[in-house]
Coordinates of C-alpha atoms in Angstrom, one line a residue:
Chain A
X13 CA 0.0 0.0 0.0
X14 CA 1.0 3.6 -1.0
X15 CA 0.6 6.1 1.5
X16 CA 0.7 10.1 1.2
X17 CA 1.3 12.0 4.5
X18 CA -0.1 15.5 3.7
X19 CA -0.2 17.8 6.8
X20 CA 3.3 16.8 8.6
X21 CA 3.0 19.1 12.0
X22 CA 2.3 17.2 15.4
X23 CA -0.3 14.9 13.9
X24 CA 1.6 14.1 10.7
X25 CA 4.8 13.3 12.7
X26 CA 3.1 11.6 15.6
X27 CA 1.4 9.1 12.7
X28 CA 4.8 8.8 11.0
X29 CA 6.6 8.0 14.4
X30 CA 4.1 5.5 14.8
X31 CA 4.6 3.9 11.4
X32 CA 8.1 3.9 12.0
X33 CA 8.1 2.0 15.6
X34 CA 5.2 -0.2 15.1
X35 CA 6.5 -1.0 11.7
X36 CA 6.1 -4.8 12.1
X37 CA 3.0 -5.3 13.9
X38 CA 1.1 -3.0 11.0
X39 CA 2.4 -4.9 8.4
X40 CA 1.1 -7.8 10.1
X41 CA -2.1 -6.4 10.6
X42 CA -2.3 -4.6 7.1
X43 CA 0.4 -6.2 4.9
X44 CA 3.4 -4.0 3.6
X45 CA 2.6 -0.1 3.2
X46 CA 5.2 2.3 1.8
X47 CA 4.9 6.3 2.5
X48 CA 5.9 7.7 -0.9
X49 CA 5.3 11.2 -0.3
X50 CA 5.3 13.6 2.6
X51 CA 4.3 17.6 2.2
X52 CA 3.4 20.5 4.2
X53 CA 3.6 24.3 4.0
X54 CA 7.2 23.9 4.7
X55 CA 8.4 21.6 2.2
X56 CA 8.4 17.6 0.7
X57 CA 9.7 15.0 0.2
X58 CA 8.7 12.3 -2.3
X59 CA 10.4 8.8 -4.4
X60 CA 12.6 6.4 -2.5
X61 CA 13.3 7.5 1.2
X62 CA 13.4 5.9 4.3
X63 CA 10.5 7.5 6.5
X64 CA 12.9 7.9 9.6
X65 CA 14.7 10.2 7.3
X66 CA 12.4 12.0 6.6
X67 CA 11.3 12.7 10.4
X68 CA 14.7 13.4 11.5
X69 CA 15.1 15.8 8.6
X70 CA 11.9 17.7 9.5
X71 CA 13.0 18.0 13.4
X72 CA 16.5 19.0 12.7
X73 CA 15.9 21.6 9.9
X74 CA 11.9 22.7 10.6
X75 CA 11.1 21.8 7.1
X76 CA 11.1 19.4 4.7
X77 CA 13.7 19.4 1.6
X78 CA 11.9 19.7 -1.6
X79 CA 10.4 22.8 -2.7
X80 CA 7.8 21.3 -4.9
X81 CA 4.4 21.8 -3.2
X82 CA 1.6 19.9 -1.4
X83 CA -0.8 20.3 -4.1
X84 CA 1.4 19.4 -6.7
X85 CA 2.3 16.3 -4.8
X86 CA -1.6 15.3 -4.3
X87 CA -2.3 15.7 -7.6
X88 CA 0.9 13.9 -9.4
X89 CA 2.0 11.3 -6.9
X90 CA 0.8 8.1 -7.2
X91 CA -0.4 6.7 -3.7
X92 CA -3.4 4.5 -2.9
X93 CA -4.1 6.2 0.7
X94 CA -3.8 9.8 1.8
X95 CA -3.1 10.5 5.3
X96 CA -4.6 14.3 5.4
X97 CA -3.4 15.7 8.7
X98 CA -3.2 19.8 7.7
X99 CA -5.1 21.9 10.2
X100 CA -8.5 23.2 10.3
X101 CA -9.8 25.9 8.1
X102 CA -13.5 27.0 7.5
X103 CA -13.4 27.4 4.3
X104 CA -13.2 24.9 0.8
X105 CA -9.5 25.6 1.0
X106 CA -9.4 23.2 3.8
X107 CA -10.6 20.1 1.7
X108 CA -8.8 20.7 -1.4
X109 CA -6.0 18.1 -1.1
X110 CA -8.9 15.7 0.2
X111 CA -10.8 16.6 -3.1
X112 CA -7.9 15.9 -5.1
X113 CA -7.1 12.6 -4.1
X114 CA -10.6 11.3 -4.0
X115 CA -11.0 12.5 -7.5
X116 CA -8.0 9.9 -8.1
X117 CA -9.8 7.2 -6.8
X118 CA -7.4 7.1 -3.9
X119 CA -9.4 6.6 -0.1
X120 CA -8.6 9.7 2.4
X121 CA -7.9 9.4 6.1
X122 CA -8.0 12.7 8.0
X123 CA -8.4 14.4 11.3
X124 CA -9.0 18.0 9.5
X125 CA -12.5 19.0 11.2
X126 CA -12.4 21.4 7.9
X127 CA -14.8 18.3 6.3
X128 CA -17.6 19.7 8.2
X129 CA -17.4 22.5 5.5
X130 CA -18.8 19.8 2.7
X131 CA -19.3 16.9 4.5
X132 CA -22.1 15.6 2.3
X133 CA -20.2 17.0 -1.1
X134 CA -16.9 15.1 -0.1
X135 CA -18.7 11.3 1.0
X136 CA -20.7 11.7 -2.4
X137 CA -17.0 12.1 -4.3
X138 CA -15.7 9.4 -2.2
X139 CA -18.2 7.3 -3.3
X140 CA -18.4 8.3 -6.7
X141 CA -14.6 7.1 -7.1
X142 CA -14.9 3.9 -5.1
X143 CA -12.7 5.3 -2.0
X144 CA -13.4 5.8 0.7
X145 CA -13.3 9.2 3.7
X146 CA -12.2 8.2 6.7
X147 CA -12.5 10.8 10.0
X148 CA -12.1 9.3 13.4
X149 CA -9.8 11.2 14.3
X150 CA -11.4 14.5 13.5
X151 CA -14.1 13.9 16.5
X152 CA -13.1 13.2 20.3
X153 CA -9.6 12.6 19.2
X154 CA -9.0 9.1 19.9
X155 CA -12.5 8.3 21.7
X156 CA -14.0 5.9 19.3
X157 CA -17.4 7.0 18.4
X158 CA -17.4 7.8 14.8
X159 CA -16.9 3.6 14.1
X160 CA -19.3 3.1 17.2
X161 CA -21.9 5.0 15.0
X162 CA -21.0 3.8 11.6
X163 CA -20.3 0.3 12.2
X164 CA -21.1 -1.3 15.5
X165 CA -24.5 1.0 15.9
X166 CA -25.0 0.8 12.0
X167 CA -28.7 -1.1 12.4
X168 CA -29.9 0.8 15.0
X169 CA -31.8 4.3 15.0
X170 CA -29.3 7.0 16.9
X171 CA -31.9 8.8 18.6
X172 CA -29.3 11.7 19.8
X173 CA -25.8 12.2 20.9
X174 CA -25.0 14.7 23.6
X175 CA -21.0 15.5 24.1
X176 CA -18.0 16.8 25.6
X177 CA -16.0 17.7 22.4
X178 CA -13.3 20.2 23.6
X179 CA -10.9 19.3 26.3
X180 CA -9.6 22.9 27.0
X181 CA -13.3 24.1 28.2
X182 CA -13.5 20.8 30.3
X183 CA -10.7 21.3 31.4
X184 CA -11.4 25.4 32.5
X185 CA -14.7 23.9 33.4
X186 CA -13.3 21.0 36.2
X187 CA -10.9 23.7 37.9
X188 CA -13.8 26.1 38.1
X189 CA -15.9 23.7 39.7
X190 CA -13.0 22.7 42.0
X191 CA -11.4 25.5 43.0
X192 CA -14.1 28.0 42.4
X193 CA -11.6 30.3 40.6
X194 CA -12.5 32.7 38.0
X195 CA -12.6 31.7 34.7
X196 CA -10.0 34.4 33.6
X197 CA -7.8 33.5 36.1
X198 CA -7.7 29.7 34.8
X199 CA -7.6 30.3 31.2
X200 CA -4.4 32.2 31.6
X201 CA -3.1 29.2 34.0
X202 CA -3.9 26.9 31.0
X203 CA -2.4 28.9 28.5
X204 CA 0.7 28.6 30.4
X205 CA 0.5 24.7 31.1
X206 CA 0.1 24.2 27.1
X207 CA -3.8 23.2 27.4
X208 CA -5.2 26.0 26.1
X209 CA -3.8 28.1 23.0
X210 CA -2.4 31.3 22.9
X211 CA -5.5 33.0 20.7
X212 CA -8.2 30.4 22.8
X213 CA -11.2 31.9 21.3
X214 CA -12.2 29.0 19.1
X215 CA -12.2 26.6 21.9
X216 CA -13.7 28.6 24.8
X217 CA -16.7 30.4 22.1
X218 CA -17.5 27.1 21.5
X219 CA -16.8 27.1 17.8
X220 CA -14.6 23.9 17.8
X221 CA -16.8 21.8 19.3
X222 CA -19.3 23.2 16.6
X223 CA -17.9 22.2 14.1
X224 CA -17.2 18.8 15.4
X225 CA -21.0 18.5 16.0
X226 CA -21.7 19.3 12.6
X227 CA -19.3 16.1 11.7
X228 CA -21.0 14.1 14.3
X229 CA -24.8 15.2 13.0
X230 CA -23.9 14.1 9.2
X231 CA -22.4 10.9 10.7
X232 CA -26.2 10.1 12.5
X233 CA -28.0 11.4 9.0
X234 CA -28.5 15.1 10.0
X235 CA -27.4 17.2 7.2
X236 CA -26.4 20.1 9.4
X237 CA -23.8 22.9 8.7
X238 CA -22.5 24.8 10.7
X239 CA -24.6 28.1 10.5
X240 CA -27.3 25.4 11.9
X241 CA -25.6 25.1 15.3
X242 CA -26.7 27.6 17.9
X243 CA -23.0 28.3 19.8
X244 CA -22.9 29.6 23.7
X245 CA -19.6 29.3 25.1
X246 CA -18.5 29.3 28.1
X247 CA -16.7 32.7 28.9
X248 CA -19.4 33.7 30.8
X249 CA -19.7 30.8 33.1
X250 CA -18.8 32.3 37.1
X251 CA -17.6 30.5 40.2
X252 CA -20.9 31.3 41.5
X253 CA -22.7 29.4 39.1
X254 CA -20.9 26.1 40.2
X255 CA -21.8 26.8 43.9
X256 CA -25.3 27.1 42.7
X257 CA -25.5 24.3 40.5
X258 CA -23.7 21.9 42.9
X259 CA -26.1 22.6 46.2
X260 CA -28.7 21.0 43.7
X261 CA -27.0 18.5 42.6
X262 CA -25.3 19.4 39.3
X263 CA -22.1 20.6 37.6
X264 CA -21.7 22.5 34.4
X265 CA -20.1 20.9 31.3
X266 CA -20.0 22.3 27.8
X267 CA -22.2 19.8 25.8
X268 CA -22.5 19.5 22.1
X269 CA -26.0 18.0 21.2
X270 CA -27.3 16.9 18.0
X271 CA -30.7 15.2 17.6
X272 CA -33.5 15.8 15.1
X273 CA -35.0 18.6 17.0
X274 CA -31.6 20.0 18.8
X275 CA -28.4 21.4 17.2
X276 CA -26.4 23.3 19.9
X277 CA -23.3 23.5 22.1
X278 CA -23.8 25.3 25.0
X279 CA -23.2 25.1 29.0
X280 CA -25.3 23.0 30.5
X281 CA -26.2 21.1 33.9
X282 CA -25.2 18.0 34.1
X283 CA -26.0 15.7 37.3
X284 CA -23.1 15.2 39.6
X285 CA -23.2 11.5 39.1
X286 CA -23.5 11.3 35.2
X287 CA -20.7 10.1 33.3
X288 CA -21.0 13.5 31.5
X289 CA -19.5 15.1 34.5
X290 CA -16.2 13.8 33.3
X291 CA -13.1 15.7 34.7
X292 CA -10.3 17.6 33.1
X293 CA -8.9 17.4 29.5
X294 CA -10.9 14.3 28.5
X295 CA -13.8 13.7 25.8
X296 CA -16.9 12.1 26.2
X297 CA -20.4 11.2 24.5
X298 CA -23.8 9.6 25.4
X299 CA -25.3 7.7 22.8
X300 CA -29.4 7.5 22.7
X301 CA -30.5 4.5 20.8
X302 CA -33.6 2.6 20.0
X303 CA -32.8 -0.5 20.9
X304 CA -29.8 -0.2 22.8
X305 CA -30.5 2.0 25.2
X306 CA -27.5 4.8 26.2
X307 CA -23.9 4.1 25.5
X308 CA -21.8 6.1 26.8
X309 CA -18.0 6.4 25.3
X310 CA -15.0 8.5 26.6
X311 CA -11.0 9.2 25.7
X312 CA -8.5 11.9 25.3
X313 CA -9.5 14.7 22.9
X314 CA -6.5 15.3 21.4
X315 CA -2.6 14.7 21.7
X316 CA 0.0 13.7 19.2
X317 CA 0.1 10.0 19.7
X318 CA -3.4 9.7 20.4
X319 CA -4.4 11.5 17.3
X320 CA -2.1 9.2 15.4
X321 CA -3.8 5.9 16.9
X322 CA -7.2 7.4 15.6
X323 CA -5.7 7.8 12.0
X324 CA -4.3 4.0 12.1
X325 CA -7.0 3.0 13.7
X326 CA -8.6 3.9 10.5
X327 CA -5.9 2.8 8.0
X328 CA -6.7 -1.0 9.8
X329 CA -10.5 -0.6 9.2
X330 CA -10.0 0.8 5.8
X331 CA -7.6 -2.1 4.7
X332 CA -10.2 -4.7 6.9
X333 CA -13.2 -3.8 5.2
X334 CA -11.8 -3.5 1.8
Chain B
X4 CA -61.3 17.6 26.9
X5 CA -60.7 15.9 30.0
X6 CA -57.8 17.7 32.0
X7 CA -55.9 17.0 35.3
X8 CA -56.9 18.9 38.5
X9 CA -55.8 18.8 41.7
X10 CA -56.9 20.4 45.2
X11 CA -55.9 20.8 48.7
X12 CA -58.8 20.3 51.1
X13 CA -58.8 20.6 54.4
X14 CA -60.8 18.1 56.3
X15 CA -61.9 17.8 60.2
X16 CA -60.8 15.5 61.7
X17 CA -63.8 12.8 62.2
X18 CA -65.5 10.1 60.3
X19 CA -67.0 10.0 56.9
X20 CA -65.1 13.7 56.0
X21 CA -63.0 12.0 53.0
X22 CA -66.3 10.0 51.7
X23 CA -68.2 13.8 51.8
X24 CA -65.9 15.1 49.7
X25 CA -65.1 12.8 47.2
X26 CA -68.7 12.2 46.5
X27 CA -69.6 15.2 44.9
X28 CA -66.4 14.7 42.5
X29 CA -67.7 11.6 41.3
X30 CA -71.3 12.6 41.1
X31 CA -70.3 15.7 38.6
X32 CA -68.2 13.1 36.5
X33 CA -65.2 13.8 37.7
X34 CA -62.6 10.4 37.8
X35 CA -60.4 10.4 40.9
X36 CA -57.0 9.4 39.9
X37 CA -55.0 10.3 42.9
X38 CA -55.7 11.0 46.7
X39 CA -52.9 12.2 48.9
X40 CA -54.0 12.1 52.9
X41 CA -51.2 13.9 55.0
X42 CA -52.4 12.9 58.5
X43 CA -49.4 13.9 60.3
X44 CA -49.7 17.4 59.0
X45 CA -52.2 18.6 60.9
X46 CA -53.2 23.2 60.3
X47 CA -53.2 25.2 63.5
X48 CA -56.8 24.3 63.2
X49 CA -56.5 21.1 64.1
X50 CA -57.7 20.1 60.4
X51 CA -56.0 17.3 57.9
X52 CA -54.9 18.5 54.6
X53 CA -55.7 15.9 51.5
X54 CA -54.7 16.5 48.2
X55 CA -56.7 14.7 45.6
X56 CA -56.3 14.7 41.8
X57 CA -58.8 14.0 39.6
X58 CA -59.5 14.2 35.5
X59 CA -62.5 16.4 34.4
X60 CA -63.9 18.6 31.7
X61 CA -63.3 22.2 32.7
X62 CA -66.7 23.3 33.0
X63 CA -67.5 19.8 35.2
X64 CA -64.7 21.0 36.7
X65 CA -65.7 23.9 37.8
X66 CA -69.0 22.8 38.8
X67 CA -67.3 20.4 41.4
X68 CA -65.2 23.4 42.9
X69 CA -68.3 25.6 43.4
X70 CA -70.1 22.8 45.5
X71 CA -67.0 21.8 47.5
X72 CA -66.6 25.1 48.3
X73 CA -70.3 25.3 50.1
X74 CA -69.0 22.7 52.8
X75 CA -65.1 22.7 53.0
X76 CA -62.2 24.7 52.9
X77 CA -60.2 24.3 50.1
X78 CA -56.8 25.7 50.0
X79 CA -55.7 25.1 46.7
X80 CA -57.4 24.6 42.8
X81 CA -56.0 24.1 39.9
X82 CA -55.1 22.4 36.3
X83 CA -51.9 19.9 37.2
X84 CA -49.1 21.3 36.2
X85 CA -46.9 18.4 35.3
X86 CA -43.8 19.4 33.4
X87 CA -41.1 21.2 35.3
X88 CA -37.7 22.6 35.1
X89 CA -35.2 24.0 37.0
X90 CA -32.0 26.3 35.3
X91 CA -29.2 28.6 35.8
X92 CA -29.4 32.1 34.6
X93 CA -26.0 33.8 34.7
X94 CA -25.4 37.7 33.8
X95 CA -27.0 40.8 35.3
X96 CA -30.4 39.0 35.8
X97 CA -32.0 41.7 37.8
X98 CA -30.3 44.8 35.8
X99 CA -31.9 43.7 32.8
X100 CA -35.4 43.8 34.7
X101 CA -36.2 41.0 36.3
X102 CA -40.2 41.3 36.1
X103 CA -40.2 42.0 32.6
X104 CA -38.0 38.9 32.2
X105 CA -40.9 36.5 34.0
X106 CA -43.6 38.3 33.2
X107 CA -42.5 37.4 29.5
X108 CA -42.1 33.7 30.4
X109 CA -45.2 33.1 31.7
X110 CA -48.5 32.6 29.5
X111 CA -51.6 30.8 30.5
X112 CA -49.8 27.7 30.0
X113 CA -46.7 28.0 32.0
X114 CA -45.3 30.3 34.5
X115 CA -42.0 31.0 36.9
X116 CA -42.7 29.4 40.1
X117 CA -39.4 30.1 42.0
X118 CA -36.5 32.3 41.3
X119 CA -33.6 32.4 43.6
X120 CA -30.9 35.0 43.4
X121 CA -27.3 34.8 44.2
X122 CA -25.3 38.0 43.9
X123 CA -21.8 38.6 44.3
X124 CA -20.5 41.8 44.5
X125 CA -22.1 44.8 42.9
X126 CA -21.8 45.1 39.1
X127 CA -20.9 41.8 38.9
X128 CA -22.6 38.9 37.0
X129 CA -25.8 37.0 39.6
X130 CA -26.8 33.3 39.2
X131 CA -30.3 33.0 39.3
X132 CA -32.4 29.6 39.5
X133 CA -35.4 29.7 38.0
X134 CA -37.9 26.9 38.2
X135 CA -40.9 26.7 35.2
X136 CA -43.9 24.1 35.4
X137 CA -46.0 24.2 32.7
X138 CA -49.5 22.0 31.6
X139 CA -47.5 19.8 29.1
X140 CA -43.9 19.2 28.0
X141 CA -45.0 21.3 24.7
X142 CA -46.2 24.4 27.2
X143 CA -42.5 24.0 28.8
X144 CA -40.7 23.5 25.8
X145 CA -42.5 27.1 24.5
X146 CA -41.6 28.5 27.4
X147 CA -38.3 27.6 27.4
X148 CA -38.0 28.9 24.1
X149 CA -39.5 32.1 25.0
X150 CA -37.1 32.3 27.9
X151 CA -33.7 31.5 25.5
X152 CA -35.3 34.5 23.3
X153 CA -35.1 36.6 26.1
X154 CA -32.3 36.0 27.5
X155 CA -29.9 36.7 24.2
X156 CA -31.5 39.5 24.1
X157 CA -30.4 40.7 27.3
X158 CA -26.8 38.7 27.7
X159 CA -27.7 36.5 29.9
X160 CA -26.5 32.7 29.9
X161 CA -29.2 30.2 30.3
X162 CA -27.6 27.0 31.6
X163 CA -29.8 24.3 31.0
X164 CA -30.2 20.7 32.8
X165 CA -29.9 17.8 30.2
X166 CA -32.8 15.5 30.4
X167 CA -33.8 11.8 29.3
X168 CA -34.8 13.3 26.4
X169 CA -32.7 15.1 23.5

């Protein structure tokens, strides 16, 4: 199997690293895979060379050596999978290099949330060229819902799914409800410790997990865009609140909801002994089904290598089911 | 239609009282679904409040009130209300008018039954718990809507509980 690394940041290296270390038990699992070609904004690298190389190369010099650019390697390059790992922009320019090696026929693994810009547009083209989109990794990070819903859920009716799709607000959210701090005075702590970013708006406004809602409502059969998510985030959730909420019984979590009548993200209460209280940078997400009653799944939202399992995680089921 | 009522009546003490009451309820048509006797909760007056719920016709209903009321002394009338919620309202709740914001809520169907105001210092954000029971889960879900409406409106963050249902 051909592979093109597209997007080779954290995520793109973490995968690679992975590939590299767990060489033998893939190729077990998989058969043999080669990576023929690796580009980002920074550089490429394509033909015969050894993936460690290419790693090393990247770390020591902060690029890669070619010039010759990512879209020129997506379109020319002959590779059966592309591992799209480029970050997330809200706009079409996000999904081009997915676009372009669809149209090939070749199947697409990402974790670029920018699919919620044309989700619908980019499974028909998938389909349309016999390959296939694959996104794990794009939701929850490494929690496995997208396959829960898809494959092991697949014959029953998904009645709703209510989650907690961005660490760095659960994670302001927990030390608000134990410490009672203000929310200023934590976000700048996390910004410090790495957890939050230095321009946090897109996490705390609730935008991120919006757009990850909109992935998760396509993937139950609700054709929502983003413009049909109603957003509250959480920068206006107080110390007090917690107090209050907690004498009755409840914390306060950020929850993304998607159902046939309900499309938000917003703060909400959630009872003290739900699994949906879940604590610090982790994800989470309650399943309502017909016939199975509520499932309940949970792992780290994000992370290099736990990013990187979700994406071969996906290069096993893509090779299994093919 | 037939709707859900329920009373508080407050009966003496003595023999054959529950029987008197209930009797006219049934004559008038009225089918007793529910009868709530607090005996250790006796009034200053040494009388026995009972609740009882019963389905009707509004103007049976009414009827049934009106001839209880000749002989006892009932406390409380009125249509079931059987959806409720509780939420958090965070922001200058009573800066943006308080009143206006309930009086808004309510409708025949649904109204604010307790509000409870926490406020830190001055100028800074409350947290308010506000409690709506409405006639139906359809009344609620209105209101609630109504309330959302409101409450952009005026920057103010309703945190809502998340039920069985989505």
């Amino acid at each position: 199997m051909k592979i093109a690394i597209i997007g080779f940041g954290t995520v793109g290296q973490g995968v690679a690293e992975l590939l590299v270390a767990k060489r033998a038990e893939i190729e077990r699992k998989i058969g043999d895979f080669r990576v023929v070609a690796i580009a980002d904004l920074t550089g490429s690298i394509w033909g015969d060379f050894k993936l460690e190389d290419a790693i090393e190369y990247r770390r020591k010099k902060g690029r890669l050596p070619s010039d010759r650019s990512a879209k020129e390697i997506a379109e020319e390059e002959d590779y059966d999978v592309m591992i799209e790992v480029t970050t997330t922009r809200l706009d079409e320019s996000g999904i081009e290099y997915m676009k372009t090696a669809l149209k090939k026929g070749a199947s697409v693994i990402t974790s670029n949330k920018s699919i919620a810009v044309d989700f619908q547009g980019l499974m028909r083209l998938a389909e349309n060229n016999n390959a296939k989109l694959m996104y794990e990794a794009t939701v929850g990070g490494v929690m496995p819902i997208i396959r829960l819903l898809n494959s092991y859920l697949a014959l029953c009716e998904i009645i709703g799914v209510r989650g907690i799709l961005n660490g760095t607000c659960n994670y302001i959210l927990t030390r608000m409800e134990e410490e009672k701090l203000p929310y200023s005075q934590i976000l700048s702590e996390a910004k410090e410790m790495g957890i939050a970013e230095a321009n946090p708006s897109a996490d705390v406004e609730g935008i991120d997990a919006g757009i990850k809602l909109v992935i998760l409502a396509n993937t139950i059969g609700i054709p929502a865009k983003f413009e049909d998510i109603e957003i509250v985030g959480i920068t206006k959730i107080t110390p007090q609140a917690f107090t209050v909420a907690m004498q009755k019984g409840y914390t306060i979590r950020l929850i993304a909801e998607a159902s046939k009548k309900s499309l938000r993200v917003s703060p909400r209460l959630v009872p003290l002994n739900s699994p949906l209280a879940i604590k610090g940078t982790m994800n989470a997400a309650m399943i309502k089904t017909d016939t199975a009653g509520d499932i309940f799944v949970a792992g780290r939202g994000a992370g290099k290598f736990e990013t990187a399992t979700a994406i071969l995680s996906d290069l096993y089921e893509l090779v299994r089911t093919n | 239609m037939s709707e859900l009522f329920t009373l508080i009546v407050e009966l003496e003490d003595k023999p054959g009282q529950l029987l008197s009451v209930l009797e006219p309820i049934a004559r008038n048509g009225g089918n007793i679904v529910g009868i709530f006797h607090q005996r250790g909760k006796k009034t200053p007056l040494n009388r026995i409040p009972v609740e009882i719920s019963f389905t009707a016709d509004a103007k049976k209903a009414e009827k049934i009130l009106n001839e209880l009321q000749k002989n006892f002394l009932i406390r409380q009338f009125g249509e079931l209300r059987t959806a409720v919620i509780s939420l958090l309202l965070i922001g200058h709740v009573i800066h943006t008018d308080l009143s206006d914001t309930i009086k808004r809520v309510d409708s025949s169907d649904a109204e604010c039954v307790e509000l409870n105001v926490t406020m830190p210092e001055r100028d800074e954000p409350s947290t308010a718990v506000i409690t709506i029971t409405a006639k139906s889960k359809e009344a609620l879900e209105m209101a609630l809507a109504r309330l959302r409406e409101i409450c952009r409106e005026k920057g103010i963050v309703v945190v809502e509980p998340i039920n069985d249902e989505i």
